[in-house]
PDB file of C-alpha atoms and ligand atoms in Angstrom:
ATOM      1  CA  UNK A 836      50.793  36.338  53.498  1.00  0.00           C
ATOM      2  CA  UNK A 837      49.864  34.393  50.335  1.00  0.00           C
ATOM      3  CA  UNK A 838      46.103  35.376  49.017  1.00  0.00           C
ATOM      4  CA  UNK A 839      45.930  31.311  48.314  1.00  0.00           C
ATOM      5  CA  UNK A 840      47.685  28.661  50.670  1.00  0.00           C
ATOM      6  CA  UNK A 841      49.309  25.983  48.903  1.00  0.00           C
ATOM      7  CA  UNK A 842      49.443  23.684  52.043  1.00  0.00           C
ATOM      8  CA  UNK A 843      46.711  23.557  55.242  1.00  0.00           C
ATOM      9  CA  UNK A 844      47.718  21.476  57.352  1.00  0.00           C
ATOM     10  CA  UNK A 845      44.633  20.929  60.299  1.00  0.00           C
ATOM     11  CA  UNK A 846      44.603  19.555  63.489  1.00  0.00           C
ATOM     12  CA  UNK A 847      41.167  17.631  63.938  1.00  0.00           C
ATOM     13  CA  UNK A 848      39.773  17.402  67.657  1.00  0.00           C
ATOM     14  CA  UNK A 849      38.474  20.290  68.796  1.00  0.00           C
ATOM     15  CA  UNK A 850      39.336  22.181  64.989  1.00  0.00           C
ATOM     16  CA  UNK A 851      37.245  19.681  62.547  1.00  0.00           C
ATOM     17  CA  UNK A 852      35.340  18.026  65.065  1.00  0.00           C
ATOM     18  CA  UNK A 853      33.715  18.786  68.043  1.00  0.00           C
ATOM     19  CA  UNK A 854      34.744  15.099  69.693  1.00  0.00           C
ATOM     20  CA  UNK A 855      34.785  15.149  73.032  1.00  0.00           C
ATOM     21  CA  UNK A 856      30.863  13.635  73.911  1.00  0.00           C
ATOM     22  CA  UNK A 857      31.672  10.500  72.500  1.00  0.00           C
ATOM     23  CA  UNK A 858      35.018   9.889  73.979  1.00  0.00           C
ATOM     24  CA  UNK A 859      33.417  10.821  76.993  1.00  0.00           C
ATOM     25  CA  UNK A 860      31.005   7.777  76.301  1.00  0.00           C
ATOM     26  CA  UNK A 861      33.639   5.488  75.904  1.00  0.00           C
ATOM     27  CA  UNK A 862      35.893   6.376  78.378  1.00  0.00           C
ATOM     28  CA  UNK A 863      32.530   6.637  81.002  1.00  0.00           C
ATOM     29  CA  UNK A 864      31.710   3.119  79.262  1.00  0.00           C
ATOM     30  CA  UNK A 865      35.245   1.740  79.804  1.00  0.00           C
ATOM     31  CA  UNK A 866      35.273   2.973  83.805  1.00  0.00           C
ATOM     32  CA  UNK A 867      31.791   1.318  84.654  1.00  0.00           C
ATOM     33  CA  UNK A 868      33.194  -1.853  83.251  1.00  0.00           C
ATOM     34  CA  UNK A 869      35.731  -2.041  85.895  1.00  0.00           C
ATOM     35  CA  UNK A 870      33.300  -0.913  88.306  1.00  0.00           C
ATOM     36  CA  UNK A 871      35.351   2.509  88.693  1.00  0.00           C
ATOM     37  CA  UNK A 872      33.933   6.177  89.245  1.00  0.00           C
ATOM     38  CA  UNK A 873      32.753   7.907  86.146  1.00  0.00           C
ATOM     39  CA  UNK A 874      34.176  11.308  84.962  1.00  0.00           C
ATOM     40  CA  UNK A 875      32.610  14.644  83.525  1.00  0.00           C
ATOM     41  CA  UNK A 876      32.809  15.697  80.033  1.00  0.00           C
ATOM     42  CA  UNK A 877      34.257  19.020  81.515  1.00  0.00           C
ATOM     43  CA  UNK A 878      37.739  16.784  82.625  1.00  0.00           C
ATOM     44  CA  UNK A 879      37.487  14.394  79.110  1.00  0.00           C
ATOM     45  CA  UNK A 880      37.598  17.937  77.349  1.00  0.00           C
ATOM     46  CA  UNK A 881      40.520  18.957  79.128  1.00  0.00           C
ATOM     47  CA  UNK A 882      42.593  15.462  78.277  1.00  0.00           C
ATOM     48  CA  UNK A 883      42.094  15.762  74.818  1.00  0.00           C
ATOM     49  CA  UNK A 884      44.871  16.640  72.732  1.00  0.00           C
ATOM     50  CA  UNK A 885      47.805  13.848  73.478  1.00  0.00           C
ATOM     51  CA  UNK A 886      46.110  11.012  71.896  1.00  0.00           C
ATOM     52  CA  UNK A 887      43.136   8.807  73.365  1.00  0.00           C
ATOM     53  CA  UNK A 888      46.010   6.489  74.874  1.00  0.00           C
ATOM     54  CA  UNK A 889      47.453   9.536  77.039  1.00  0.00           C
ATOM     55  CA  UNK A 890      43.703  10.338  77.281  1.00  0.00           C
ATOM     56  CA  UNK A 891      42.413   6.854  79.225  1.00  0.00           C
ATOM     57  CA  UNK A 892      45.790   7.209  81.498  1.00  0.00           C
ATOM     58  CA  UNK A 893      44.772  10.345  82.672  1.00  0.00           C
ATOM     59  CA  UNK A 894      41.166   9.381  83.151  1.00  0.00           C
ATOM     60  CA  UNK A 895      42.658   5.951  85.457  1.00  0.00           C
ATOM     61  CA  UNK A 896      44.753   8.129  87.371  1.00  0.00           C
ATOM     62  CA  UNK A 897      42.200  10.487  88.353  1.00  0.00           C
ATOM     63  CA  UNK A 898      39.498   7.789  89.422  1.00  0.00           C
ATOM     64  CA  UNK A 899      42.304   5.053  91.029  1.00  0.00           C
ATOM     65  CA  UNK A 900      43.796   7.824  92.679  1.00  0.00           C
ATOM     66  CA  UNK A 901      47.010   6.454  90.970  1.00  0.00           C
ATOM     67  CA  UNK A 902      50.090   9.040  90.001  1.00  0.00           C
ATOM     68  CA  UNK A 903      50.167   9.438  86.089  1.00  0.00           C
ATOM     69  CA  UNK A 904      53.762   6.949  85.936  1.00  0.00           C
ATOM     70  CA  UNK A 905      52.029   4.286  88.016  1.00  0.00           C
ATOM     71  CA  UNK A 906      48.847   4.015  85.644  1.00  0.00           C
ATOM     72  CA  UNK A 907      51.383   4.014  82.508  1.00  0.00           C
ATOM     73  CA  UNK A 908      53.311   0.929  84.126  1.00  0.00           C
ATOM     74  CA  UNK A 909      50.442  -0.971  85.819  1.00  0.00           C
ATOM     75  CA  UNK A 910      48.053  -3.625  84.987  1.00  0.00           C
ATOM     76  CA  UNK A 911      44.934  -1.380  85.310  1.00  0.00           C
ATOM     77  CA  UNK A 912      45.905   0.232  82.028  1.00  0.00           C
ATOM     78  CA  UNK A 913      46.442  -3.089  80.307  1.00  0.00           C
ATOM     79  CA  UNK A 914      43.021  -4.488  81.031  1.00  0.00           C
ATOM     80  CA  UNK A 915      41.464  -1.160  80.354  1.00  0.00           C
ATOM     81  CA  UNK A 916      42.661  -0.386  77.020  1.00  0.00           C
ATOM     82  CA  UNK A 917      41.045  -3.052  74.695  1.00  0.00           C
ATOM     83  CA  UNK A 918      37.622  -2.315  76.354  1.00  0.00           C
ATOM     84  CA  UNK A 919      38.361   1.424  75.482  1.00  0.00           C
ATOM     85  CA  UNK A 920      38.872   0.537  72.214  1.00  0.00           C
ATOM     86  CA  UNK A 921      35.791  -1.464  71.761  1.00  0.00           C
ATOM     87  CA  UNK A 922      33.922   1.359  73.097  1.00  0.00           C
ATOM     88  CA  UNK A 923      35.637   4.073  70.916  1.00  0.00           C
ATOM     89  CA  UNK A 924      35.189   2.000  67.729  1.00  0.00           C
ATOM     90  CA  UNK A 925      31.626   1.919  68.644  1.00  0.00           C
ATOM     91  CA  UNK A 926      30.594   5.270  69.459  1.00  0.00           C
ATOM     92  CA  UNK A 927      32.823   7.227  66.905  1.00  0.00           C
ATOM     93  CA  UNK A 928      30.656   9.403  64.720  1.00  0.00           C
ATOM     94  CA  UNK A 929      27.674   8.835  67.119  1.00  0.00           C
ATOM     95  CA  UNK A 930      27.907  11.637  69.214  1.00  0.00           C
ATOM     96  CA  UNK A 931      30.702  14.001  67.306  1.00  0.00           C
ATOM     97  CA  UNK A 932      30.043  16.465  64.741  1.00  0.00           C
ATOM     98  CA  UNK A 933      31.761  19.372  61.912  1.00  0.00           C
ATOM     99  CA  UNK A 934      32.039  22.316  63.344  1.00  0.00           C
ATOM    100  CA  UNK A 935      30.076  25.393  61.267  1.00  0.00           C
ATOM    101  CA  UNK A 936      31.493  25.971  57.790  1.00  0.00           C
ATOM    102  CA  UNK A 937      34.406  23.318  57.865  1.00  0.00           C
ATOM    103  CA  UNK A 938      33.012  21.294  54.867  1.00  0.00           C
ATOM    104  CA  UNK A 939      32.736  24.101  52.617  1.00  0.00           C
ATOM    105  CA  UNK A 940      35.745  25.711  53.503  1.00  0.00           C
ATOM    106  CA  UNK A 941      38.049  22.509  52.692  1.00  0.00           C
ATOM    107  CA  UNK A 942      35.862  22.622  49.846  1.00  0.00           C
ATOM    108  CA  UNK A 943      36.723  25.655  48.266  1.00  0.00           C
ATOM    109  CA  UNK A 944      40.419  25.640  49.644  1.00  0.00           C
ATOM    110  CA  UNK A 945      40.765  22.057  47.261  1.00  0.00           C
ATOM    111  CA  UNK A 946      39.252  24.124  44.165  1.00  0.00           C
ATOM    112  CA  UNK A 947      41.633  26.836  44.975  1.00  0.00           C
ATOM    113  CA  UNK A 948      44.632  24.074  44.547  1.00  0.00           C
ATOM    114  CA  UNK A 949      45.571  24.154  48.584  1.00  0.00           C
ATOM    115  CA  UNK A 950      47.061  20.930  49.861  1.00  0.00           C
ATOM    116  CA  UNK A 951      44.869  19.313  52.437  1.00  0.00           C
ATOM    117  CA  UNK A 952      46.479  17.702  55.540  1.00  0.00           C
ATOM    118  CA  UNK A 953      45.109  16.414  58.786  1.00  0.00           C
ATOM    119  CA  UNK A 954      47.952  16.147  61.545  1.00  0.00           C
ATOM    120  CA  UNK A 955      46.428  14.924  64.813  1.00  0.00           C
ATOM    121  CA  UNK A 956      47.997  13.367  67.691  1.00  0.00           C
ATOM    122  CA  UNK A 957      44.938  10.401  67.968  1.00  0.00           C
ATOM    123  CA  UNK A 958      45.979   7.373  66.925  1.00  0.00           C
ATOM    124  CA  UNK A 959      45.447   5.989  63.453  1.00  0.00           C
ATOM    125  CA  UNK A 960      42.473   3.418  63.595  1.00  0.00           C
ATOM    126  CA  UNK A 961      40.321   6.134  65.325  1.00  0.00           C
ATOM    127  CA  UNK A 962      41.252   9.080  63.132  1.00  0.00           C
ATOM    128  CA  UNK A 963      40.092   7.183  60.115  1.00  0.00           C
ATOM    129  CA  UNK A 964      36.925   6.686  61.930  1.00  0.00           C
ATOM    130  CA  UNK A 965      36.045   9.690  62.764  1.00  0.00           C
ATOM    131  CA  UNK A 966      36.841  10.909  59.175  1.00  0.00           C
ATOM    132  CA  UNK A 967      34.634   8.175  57.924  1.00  0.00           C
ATOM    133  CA  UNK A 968      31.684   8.804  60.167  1.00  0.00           C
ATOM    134  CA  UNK A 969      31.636  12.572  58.410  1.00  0.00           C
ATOM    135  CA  UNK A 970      32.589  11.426  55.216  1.00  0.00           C
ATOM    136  CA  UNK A 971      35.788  13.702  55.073  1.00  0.00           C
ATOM    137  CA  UNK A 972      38.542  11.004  54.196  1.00  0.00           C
ATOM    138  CA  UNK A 973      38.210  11.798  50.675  1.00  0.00           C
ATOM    139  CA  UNK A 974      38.991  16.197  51.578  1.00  0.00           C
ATOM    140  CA  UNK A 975      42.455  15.252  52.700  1.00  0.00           C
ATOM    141  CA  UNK A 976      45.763  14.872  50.520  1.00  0.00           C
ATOM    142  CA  UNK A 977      46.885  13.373  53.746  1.00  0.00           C
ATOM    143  CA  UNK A 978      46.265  11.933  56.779  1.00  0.00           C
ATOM    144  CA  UNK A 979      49.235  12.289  60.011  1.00  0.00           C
ATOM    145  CA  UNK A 980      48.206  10.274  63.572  1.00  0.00           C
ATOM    146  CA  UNK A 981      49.676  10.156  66.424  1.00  0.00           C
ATOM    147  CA  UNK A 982      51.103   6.834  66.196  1.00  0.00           C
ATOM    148  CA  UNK A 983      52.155   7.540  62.042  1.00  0.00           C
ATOM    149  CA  UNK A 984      55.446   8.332  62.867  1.00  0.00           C
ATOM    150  CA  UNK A 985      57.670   7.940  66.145  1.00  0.00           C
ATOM    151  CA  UNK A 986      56.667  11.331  67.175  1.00  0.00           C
ATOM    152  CA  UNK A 987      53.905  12.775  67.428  1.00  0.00           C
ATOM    153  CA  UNK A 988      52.730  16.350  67.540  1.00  0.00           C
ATOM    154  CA  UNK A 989      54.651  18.963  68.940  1.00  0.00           C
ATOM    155  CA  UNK A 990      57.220  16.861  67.045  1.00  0.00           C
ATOM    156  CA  UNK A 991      56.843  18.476  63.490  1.00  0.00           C
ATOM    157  CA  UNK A 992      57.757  15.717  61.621  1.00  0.00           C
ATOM    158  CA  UNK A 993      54.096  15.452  59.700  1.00  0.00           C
ATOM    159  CA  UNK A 994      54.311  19.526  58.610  1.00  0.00           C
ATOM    160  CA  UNK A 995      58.086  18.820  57.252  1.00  0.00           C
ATOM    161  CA  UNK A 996      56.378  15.133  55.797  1.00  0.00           C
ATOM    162  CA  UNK A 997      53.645  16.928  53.964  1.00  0.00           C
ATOM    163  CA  UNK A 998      55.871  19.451  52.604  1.00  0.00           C
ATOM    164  CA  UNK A 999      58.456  17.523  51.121  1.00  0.00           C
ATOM    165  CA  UNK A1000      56.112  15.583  49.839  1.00  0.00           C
ATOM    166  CA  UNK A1001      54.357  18.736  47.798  1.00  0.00           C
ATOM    167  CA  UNK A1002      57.179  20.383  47.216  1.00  0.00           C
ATOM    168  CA  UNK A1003      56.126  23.174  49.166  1.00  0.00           C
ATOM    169  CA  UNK A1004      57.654  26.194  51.460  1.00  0.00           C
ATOM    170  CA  UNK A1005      57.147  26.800  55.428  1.00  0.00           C
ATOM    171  CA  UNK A1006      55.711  30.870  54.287  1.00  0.00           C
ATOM    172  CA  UNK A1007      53.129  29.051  51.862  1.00  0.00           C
ATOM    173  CA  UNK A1008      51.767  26.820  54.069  1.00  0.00           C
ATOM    174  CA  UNK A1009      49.758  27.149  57.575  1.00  0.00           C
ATOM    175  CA  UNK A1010      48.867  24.869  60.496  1.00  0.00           C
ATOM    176  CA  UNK A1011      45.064  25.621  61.766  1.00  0.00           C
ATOM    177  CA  UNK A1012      44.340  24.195  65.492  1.00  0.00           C
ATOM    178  CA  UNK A1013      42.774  24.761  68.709  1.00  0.00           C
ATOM    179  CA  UNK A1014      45.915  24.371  71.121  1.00  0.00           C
ATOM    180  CA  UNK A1015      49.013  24.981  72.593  1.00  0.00           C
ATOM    181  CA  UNK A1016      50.470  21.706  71.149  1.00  0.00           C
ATOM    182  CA  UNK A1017      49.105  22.810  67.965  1.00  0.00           C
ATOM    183  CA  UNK A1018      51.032  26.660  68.393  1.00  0.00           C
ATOM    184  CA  UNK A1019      54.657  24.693  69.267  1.00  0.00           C
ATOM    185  CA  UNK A1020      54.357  21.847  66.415  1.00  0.00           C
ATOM    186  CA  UNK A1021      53.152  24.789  63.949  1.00  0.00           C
ATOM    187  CA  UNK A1022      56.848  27.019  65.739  1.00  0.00           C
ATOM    188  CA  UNK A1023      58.675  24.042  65.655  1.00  0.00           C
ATOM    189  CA  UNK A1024      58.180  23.876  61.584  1.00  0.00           C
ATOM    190  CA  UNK A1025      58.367  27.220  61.056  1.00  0.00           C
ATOM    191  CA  UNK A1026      54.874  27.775  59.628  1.00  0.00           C
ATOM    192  CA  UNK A1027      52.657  30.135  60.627  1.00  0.00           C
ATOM    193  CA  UNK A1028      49.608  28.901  63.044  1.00  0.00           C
ATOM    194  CA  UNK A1029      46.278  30.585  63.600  1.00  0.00           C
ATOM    195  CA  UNK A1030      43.616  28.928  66.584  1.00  0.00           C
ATOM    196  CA  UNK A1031      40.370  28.465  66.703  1.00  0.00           C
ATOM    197  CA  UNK A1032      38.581  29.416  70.452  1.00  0.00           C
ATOM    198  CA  UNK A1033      36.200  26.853  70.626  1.00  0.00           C
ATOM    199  CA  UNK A1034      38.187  23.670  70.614  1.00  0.00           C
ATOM    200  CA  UNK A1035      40.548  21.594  73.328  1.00  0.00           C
ATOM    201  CA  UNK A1036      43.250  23.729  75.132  1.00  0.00           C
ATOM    202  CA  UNK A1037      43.388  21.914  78.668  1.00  0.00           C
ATOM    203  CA  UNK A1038      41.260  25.066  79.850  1.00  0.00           C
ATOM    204  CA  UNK A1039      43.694  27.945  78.661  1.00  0.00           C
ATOM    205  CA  UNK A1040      42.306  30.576  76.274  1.00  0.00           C
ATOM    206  CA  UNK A1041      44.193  30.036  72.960  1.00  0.00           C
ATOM    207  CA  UNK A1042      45.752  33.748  73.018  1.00  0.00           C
ATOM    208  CA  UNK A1043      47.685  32.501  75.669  1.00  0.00           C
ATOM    209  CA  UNK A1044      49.459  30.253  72.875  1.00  0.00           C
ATOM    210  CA  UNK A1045      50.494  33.055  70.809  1.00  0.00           C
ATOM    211  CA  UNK A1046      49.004  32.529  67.656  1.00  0.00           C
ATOM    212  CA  UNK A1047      49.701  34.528  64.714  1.00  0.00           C
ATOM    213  CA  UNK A1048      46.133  34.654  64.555  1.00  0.00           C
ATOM    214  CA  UNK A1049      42.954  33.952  66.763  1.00  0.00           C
ATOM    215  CA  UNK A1050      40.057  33.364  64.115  1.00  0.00           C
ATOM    216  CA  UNK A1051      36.215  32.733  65.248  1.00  0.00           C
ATOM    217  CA  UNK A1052      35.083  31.009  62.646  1.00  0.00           C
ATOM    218  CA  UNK A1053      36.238  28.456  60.271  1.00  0.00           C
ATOM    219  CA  UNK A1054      35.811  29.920  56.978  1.00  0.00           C
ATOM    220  CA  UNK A1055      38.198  32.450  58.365  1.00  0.00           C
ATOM    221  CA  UNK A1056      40.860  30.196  56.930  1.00  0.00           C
ATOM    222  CA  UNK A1057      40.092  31.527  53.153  1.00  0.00           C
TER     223      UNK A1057
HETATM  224  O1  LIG B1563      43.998  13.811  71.924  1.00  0.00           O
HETATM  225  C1  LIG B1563      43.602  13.366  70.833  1.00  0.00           C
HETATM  226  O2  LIG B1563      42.996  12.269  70.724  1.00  0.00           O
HETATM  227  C2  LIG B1563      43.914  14.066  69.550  1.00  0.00           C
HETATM  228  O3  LIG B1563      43.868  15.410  69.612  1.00  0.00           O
HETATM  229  P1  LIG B1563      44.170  16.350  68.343  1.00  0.00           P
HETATM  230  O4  LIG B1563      43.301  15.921  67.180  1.00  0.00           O
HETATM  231  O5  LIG B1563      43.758  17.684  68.907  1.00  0.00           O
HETATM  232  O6  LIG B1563      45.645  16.238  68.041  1.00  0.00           O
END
């Protein structure tokens, strides 16, 4: 294992930043419009991790009591998704926040020369706001959404992106996440992938992923 990494490539929901209270607002925010049920924070946190899109069709199939395929190809989803995004725009960065030690770390892993990569499957106009609201756009050498390329995470197009791009190899670089779609995109690269407990896993404990490594805190990653 190299002492220094010369790529980190990080997923940001539930790794970065704790996100879920203010999605929860918007989605909440987005269901009282239509005058439908609202949900817990407990079910938002266990739709993270597939994008905000795949997030709100979840959320609409739970409270319309619609299968998953009929939200995706109705008209509730239509309506619903620019007044999610209104929301989302709105409260990003009100209710989110860094989780212990992740400034510093990224910190000291750009003085140490480490490549700095965000690879997250939300989509592109909210990623950029939540790096905004905690001032972290300027940490990252790069910046993957879900909607970036054609595929999105466990597709590992962004690792294999970011490392062409550097110039460098799968054993000197490592994925950091909180879930089981972080564990297969990290496998289907070929770089080694350690998880974080206190994220987004749909509910699983992240040993069940198989990391190469489980680490409690952060600054673990140095
Ligand atoms: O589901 C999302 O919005 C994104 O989740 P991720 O940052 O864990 O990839």
């Amino acid at each position: 294992m190299p002492a220094h990494w010369k790529a980190c490539f990080f997923d940001l929901d539930g790794t970065l930043v704790q996100t879920s209270p203010e999605i929860a607002d918007a989605v909440n925010a987005t269901l009282r419009h239509f005058n439908w049920p609202e949900v817990t924070q407990a079910q938002v946190d266990g739709w993270i991790g597939q994008g905000t899109r795949e997030l709100l069709i979840l959320a609409l199939s739970c409270v319309t009591e619609q299968t998953v395929a009929q939200v995706r190809s109705g008209a509730d989803l239509k309506e619903a998704l620019p007044i999610f995004d209104r929301h989302y725009q709105k409260t990003c960065g009100t209710r989110s926040h860094l989780y212990p030690h992740v400034r510093e770390t990224l910190q000291t892993l750009r003085e140490q020369g480490c490549r700095l990569a965000v690879v997250t499957n939300k989509e592109e106009r909210y990623t950029h706001a939540v790096l905004r609201a905690h001032g972290l756009q300027e940490m990252f050498d790069l910046v993957i959404s879900g909607d970036t390329f054609s595929n999105k995470k466990p597709d590992p197009v962004g690792i294999f992106y970011g490392l062409a791009l550097w110039g460098v190899s799968k054993s000197e670089a490592l994925f950091i996440g909180d879930s089981s779609i972080d564990a297969a995109t990290a496998r289907n690269a070929g770089v080694p992938v350690w998880l974080l407990p206190y994220g987004y896993n749909m509910g699983q404990p992240v040993q069940s992923c198989a990391p190469d490594r489980v680490i409690e805190d952060f600054s673990e990653v140095l």
